[in-house]
Coordinates of C-alpha atoms in Angstrom, one line a residue:
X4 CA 55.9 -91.8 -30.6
X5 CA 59.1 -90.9 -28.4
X6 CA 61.8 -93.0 -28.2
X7 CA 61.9 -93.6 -24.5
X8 CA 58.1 -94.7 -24.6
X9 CA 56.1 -98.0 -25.6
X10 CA 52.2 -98.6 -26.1
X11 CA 50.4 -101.2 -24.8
X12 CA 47.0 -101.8 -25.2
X13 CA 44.1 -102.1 -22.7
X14 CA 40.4 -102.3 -22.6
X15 CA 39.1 -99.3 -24.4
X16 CA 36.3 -99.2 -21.7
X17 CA 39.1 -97.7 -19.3
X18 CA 41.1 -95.6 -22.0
X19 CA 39.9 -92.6 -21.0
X20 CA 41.8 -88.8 -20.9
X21 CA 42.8 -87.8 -17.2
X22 CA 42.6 -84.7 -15.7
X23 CA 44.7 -83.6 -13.3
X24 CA 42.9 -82.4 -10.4
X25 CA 44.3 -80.7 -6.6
X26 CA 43.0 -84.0 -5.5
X27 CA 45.6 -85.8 -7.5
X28 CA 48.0 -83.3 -7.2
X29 CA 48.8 -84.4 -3.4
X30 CA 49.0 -87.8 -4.3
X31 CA 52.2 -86.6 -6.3
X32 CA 50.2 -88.6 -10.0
X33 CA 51.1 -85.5 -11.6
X34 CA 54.3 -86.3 -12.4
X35 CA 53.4 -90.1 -12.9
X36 CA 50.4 -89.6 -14.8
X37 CA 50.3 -92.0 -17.3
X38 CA 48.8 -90.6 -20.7
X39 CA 45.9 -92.5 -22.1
X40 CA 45.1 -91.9 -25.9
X41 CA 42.4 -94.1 -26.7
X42 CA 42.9 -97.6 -26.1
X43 CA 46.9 -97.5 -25.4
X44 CA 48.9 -96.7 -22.7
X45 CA 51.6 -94.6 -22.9
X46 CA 54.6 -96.3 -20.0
X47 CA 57.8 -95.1 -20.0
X48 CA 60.3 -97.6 -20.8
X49 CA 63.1 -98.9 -18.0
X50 CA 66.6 -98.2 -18.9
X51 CA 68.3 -101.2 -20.5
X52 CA 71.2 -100.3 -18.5
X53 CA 69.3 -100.7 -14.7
X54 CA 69.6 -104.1 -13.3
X55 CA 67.3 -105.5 -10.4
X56 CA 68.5 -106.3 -7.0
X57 CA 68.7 -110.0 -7.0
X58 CA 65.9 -111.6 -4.2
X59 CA 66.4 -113.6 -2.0
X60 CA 63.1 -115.9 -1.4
X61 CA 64.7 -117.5 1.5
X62 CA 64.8 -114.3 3.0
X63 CA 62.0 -113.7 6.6
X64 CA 59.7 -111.3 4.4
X65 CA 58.9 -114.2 2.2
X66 CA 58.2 -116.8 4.9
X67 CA 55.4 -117.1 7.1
X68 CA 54.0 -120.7 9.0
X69 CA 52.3 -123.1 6.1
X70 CA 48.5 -124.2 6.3
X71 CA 48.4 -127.8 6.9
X72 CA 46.9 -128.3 3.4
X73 CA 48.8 -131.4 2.4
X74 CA 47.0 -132.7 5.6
X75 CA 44.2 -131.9 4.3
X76 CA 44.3 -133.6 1.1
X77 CA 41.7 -136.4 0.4
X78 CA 43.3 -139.9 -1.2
X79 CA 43.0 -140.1 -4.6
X80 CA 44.6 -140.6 -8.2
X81 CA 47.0 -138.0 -7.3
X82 CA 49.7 -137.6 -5.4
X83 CA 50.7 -134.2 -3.8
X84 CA 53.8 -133.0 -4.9
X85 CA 56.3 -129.4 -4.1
X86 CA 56.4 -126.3 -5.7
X87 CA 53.4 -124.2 -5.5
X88 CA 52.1 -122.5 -8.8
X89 CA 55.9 -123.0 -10.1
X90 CA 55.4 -127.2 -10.0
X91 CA 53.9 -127.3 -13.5
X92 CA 56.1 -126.6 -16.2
X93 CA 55.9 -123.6 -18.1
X94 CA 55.5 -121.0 -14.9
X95 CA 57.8 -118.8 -12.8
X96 CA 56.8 -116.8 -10.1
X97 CA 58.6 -113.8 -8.1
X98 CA 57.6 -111.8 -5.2
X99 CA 58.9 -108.7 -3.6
X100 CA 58.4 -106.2 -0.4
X101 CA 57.2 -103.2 -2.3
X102 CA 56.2 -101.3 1.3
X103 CA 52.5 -101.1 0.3
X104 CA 51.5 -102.6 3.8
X105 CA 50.4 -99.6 6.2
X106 CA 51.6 -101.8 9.1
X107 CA 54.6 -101.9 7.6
X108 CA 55.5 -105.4 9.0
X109 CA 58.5 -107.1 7.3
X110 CA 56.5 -109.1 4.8
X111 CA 56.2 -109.0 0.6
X112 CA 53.6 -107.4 -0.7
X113 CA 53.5 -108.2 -4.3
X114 CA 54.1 -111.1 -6.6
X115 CA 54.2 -111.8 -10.3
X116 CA 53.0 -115.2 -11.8
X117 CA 54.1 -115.6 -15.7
X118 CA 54.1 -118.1 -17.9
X119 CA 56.3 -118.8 -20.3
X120 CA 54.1 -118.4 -23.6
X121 CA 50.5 -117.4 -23.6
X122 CA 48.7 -119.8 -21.2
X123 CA 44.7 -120.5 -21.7
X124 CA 43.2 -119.0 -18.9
X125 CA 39.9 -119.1 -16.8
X126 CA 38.4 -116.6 -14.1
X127 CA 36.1 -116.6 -11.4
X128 CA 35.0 -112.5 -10.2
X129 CA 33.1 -112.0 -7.0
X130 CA 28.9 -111.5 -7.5
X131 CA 29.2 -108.2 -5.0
X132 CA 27.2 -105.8 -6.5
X133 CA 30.6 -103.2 -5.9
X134 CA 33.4 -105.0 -7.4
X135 CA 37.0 -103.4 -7.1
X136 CA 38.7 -102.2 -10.2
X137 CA 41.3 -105.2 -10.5
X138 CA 38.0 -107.0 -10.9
X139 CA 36.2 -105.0 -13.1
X140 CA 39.5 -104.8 -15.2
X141 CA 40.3 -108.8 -15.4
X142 CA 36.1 -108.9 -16.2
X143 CA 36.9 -106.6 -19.5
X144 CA 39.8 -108.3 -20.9
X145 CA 38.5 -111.8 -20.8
X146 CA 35.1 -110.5 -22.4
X147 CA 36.7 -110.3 -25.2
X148 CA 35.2 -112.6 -27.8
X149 CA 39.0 -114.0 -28.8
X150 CA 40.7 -113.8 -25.8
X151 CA 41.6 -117.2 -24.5
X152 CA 45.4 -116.9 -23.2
X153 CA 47.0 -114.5 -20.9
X154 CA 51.1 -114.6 -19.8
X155 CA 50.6 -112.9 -16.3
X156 CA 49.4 -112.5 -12.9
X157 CA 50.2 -109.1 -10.9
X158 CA 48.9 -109.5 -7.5
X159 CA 49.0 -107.3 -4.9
X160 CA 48.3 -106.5 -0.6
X161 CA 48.0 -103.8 1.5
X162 CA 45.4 -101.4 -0.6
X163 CA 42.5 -103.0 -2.0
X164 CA 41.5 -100.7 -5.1
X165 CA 37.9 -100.8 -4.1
X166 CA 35.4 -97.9 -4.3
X167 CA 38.2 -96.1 -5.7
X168 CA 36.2 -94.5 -9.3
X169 CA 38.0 -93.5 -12.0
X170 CA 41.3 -93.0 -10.5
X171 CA 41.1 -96.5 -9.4
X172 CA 40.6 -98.4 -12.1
X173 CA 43.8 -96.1 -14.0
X174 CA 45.7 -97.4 -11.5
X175 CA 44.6 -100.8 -12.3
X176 CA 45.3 -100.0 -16.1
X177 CA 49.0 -98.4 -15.1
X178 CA 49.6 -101.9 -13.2
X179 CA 48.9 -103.5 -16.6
X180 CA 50.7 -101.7 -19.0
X181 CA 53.8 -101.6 -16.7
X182 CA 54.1 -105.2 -16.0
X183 CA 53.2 -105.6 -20.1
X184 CA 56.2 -103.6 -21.4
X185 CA 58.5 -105.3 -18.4
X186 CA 57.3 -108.7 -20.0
X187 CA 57.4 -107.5 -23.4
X188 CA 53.4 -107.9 -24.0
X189 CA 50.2 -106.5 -24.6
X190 CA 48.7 -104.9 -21.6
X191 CA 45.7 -107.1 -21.9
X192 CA 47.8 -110.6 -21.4
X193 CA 48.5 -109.1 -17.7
X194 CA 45.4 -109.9 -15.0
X195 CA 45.2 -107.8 -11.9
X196 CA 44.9 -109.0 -8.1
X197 CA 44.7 -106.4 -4.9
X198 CA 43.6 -107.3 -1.4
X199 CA 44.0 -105.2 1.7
X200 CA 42.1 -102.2 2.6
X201 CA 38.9 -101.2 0.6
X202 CA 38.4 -97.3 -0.2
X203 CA 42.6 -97.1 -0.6
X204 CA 44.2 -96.4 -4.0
X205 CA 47.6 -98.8 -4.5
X206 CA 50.6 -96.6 -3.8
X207 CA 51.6 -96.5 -7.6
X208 CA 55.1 -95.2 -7.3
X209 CA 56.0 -98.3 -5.0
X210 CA 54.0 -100.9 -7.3
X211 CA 55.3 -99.5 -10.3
X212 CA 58.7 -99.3 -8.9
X213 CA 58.7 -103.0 -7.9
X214 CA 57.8 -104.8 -11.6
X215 CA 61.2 -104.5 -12.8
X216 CA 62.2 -106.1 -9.9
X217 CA 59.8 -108.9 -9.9
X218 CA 60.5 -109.2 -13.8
X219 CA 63.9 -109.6 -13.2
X220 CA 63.4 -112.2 -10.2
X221 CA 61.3 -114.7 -11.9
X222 CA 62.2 -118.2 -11.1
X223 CA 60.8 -121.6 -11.6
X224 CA 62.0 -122.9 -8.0
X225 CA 59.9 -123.8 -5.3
X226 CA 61.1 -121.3 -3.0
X227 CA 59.6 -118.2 -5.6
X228 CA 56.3 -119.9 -5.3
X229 CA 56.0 -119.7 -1.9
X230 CA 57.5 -116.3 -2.0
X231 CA 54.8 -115.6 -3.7
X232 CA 51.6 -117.2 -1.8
X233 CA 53.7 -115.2 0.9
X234 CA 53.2 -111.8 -1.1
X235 CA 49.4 -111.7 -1.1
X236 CA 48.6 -112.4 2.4
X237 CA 47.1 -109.9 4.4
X238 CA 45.4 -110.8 7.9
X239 CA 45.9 -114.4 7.3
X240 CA 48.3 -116.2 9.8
X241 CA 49.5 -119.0 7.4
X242 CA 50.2 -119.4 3.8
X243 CA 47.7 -121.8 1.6
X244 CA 49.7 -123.2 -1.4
X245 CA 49.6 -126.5 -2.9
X246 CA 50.6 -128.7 -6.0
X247 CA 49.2 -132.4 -6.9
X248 CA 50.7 -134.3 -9.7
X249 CA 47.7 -136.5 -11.7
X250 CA 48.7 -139.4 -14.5
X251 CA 45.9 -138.6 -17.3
X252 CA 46.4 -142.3 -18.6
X253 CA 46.7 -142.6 -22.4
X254 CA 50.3 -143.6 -22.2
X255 CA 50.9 -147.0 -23.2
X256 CA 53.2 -149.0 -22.8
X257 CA 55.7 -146.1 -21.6
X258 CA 53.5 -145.1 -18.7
X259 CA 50.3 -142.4 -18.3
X260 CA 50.4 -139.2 -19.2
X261 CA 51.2 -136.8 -16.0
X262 CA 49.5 -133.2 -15.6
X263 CA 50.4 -131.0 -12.5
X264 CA 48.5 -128.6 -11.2
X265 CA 49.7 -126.0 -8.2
X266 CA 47.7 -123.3 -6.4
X267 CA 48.2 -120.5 -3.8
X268 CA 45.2 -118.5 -2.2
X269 CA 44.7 -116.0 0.5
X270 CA 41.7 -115.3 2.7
X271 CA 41.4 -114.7 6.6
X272 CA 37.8 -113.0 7.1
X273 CA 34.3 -111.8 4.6
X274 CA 34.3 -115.0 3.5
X275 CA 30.8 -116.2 1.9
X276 CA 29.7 -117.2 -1.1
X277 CA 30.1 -116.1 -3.3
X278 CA 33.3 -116.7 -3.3
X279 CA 35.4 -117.1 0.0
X280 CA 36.7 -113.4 0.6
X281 CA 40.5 -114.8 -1.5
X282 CA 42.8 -114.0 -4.4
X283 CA 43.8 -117.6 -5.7
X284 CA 46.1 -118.5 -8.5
X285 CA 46.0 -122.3 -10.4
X286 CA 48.4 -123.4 -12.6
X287 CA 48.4 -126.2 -14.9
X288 CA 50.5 -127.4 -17.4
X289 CA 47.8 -130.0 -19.2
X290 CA 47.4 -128.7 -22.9
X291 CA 43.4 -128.0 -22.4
X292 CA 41.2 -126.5 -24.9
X293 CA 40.1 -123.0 -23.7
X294 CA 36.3 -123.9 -23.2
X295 CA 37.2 -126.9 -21.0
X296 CA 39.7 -125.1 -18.9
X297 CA 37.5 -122.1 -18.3
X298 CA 34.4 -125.0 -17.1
X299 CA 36.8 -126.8 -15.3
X300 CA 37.6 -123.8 -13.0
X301 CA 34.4 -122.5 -12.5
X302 CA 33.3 -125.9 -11.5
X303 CA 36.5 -126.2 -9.3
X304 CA 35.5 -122.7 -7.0
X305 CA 31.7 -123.5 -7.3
X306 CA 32.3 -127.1 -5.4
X307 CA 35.3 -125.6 -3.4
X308 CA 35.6 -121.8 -2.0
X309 CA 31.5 -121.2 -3.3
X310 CA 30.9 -123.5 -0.1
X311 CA 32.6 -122.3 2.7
X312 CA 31.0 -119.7 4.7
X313 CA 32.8 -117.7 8.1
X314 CA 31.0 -114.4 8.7
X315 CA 28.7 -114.0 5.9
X316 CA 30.5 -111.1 4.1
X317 CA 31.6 -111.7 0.7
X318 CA 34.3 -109.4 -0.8
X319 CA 34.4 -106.8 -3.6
X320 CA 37.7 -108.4 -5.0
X321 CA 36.8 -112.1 -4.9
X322 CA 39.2 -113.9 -7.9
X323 CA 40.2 -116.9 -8.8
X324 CA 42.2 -117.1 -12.5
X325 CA 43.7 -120.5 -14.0
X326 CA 46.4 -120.6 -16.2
X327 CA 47.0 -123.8 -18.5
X328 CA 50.3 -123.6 -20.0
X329 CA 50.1 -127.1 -22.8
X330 CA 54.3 -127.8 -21.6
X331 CA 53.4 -131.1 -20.3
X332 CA 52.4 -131.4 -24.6
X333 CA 49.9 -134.2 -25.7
X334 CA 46.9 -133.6 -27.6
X335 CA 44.7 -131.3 -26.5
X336 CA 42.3 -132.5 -23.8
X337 CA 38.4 -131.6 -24.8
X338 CA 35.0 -132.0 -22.3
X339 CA 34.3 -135.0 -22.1
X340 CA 37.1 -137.1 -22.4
X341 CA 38.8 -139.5 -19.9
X342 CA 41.6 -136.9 -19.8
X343 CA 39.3 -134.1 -18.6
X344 CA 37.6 -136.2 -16.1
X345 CA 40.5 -137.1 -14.5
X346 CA 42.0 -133.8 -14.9

């Protein structure tokens, strides 16, 4: 292997050899092709010397008028609390305006949600019988009989990656392998989000060119998370993002033990079950064993976004994905258990 070069691996359903076609040649991938031998990608490696821009989330492109969520909230044994997907610990989130939009309205486009260490994870995929390739992608990796933990989230508007074949889902594999070697992990540890326009490709030389900047922007702040629920919007006219704070009990004398969960989710029209037309992200930072988190939010969408209906269209990039990160520590909380109940 070259110096300059580092392999990630990815499902081997989608390592497959490319052929450079007069198709792909006006697209410009010849020069960007990435190599795919077997199940690794081959991504070339960003010079140590090349420092992102610094963001600035206050900035108009990551602001838009909040839903009225917190309105919205019933009473309960939580209380609702700031930060987004960055309020539990163990999470950072950064967002960007890559210039994928065709509109090209002043607005971020893409966003990055990591955790800290491998997170457990869960996933709910759209039932359309055409499912884009982010989709079909995030479907792979968590198929696989030991994979319970991811680190990332790469979402993405303005091009939708559906009914886009092979090419398609290569992109989807590129996005993967990019945002693994900017993170320093396995390809398959990064999940894959696009909304936008169905039948488009994603502009790969602006996506691609954005991770290093979203790597290097990562924050745990409050404003990065909305950034972020900013990022994946696409005709909706508000932002939906939310965080709740939840005492587990089990604490003693020196009080219950606290969980915090934050969300962010987009979704304007083709919304049906199953799900509503969204991308959503949850975070957690309960330590939850892997089979109770992954319940936990597929019961969440079924009795949530599997009940709302607006035109009768559902989407062929429908996804929901929970990350649990453990930082809030404890014992692990199992089905069954008060803890998961209340969780």
């Amino acid at each position: 292997m070259h110096a300059h070069a580092a392999v990630r691996s990815v499902p081997t359903q989608f390592a497959t050899a490319r052929r450079v076609t007069d198709a792909t040649k006006k697209r410009g991938v010849e020069r960007s092709v990435v190599p795919l031998r077997r199940a690794n990608v081959v991504v070339p490696r960003a010079s140590a010397d090349a420092k992102p821009p610094a963001v600035d989330y206050k900035s108009d492109e990551f602001t838009i008028p909040d839903a009225p969520i917190k309105d919205l909230v019933p009473t309960g044994a939580w209380k609702v609390i700031d930060g987004g997907v960055c309020a539990p610990k163990g999470f950072k989130a950064a967002a960007f305006k890559a210039k994928l939009r065709k509109s090209g309205k002043n607005q971020a486009d893409c966003c990055l949600i990591v955790a800290d260490k491998p997170a457990v994870v869960g996933g709910v995929f759209t039932k359309n019988r055409v499912a884009a390739a982010p989709v079909q992608y995030c479907r792979e990796v968590l198929a696989k009989p030991d994979k319970r933990t991811v680190r990332a989230v790469l979402a993405n508007a303005g091009q939708a990656n559906a009914a886009t074949g092979v090419l398609g889902m290569e992109d989807a594999v590129r996005s993967a392998a990019t945002v693994a070697e900017a993170l320093g992990c396995d390809a398959d540890d990064v999940l894959l989000q696009s909304t936008g326009v169905i039948g488009k490709r994603i502009k790969m030389d602006e996506l691609a060119g954005a991770v290093p900047t979203l790597a290097g922007n990562l924050k745990s702040t409050k404003e990065a998370a909305y950034a972020a629920a900013t990022a994946i919007c696409t005709t909706d006219l508000v932002r939906k993002t939310l965080a709740v704070e939840v005492d587990l009990g089990g604490g003693g004398l020196l009080g219950g033990r606290k969980a915090r969960v934050g969300g962010m989710g987009k979704g304007s029209g083709m919304i049906h079950p199953n799900m509503a037309t969204m991308l959503g992200v949850v975070t957690c930072d309960a330590n939850v064993e892997p089979e109770c988190w992954s319940a936990m939010v597929k019961r969440a969408a079924k009795n949530s976004f599997n009940q709302i209906s607006v035109d009768g269209d559902t989407s062929t990039n429908d996804c929901v994905i929970g990350l649990a990160s453990g930082a809030a520590g404890g014992g692990a909380v199992a089905a069954g258990a008060p803890q998961a109940e209340k969780l």
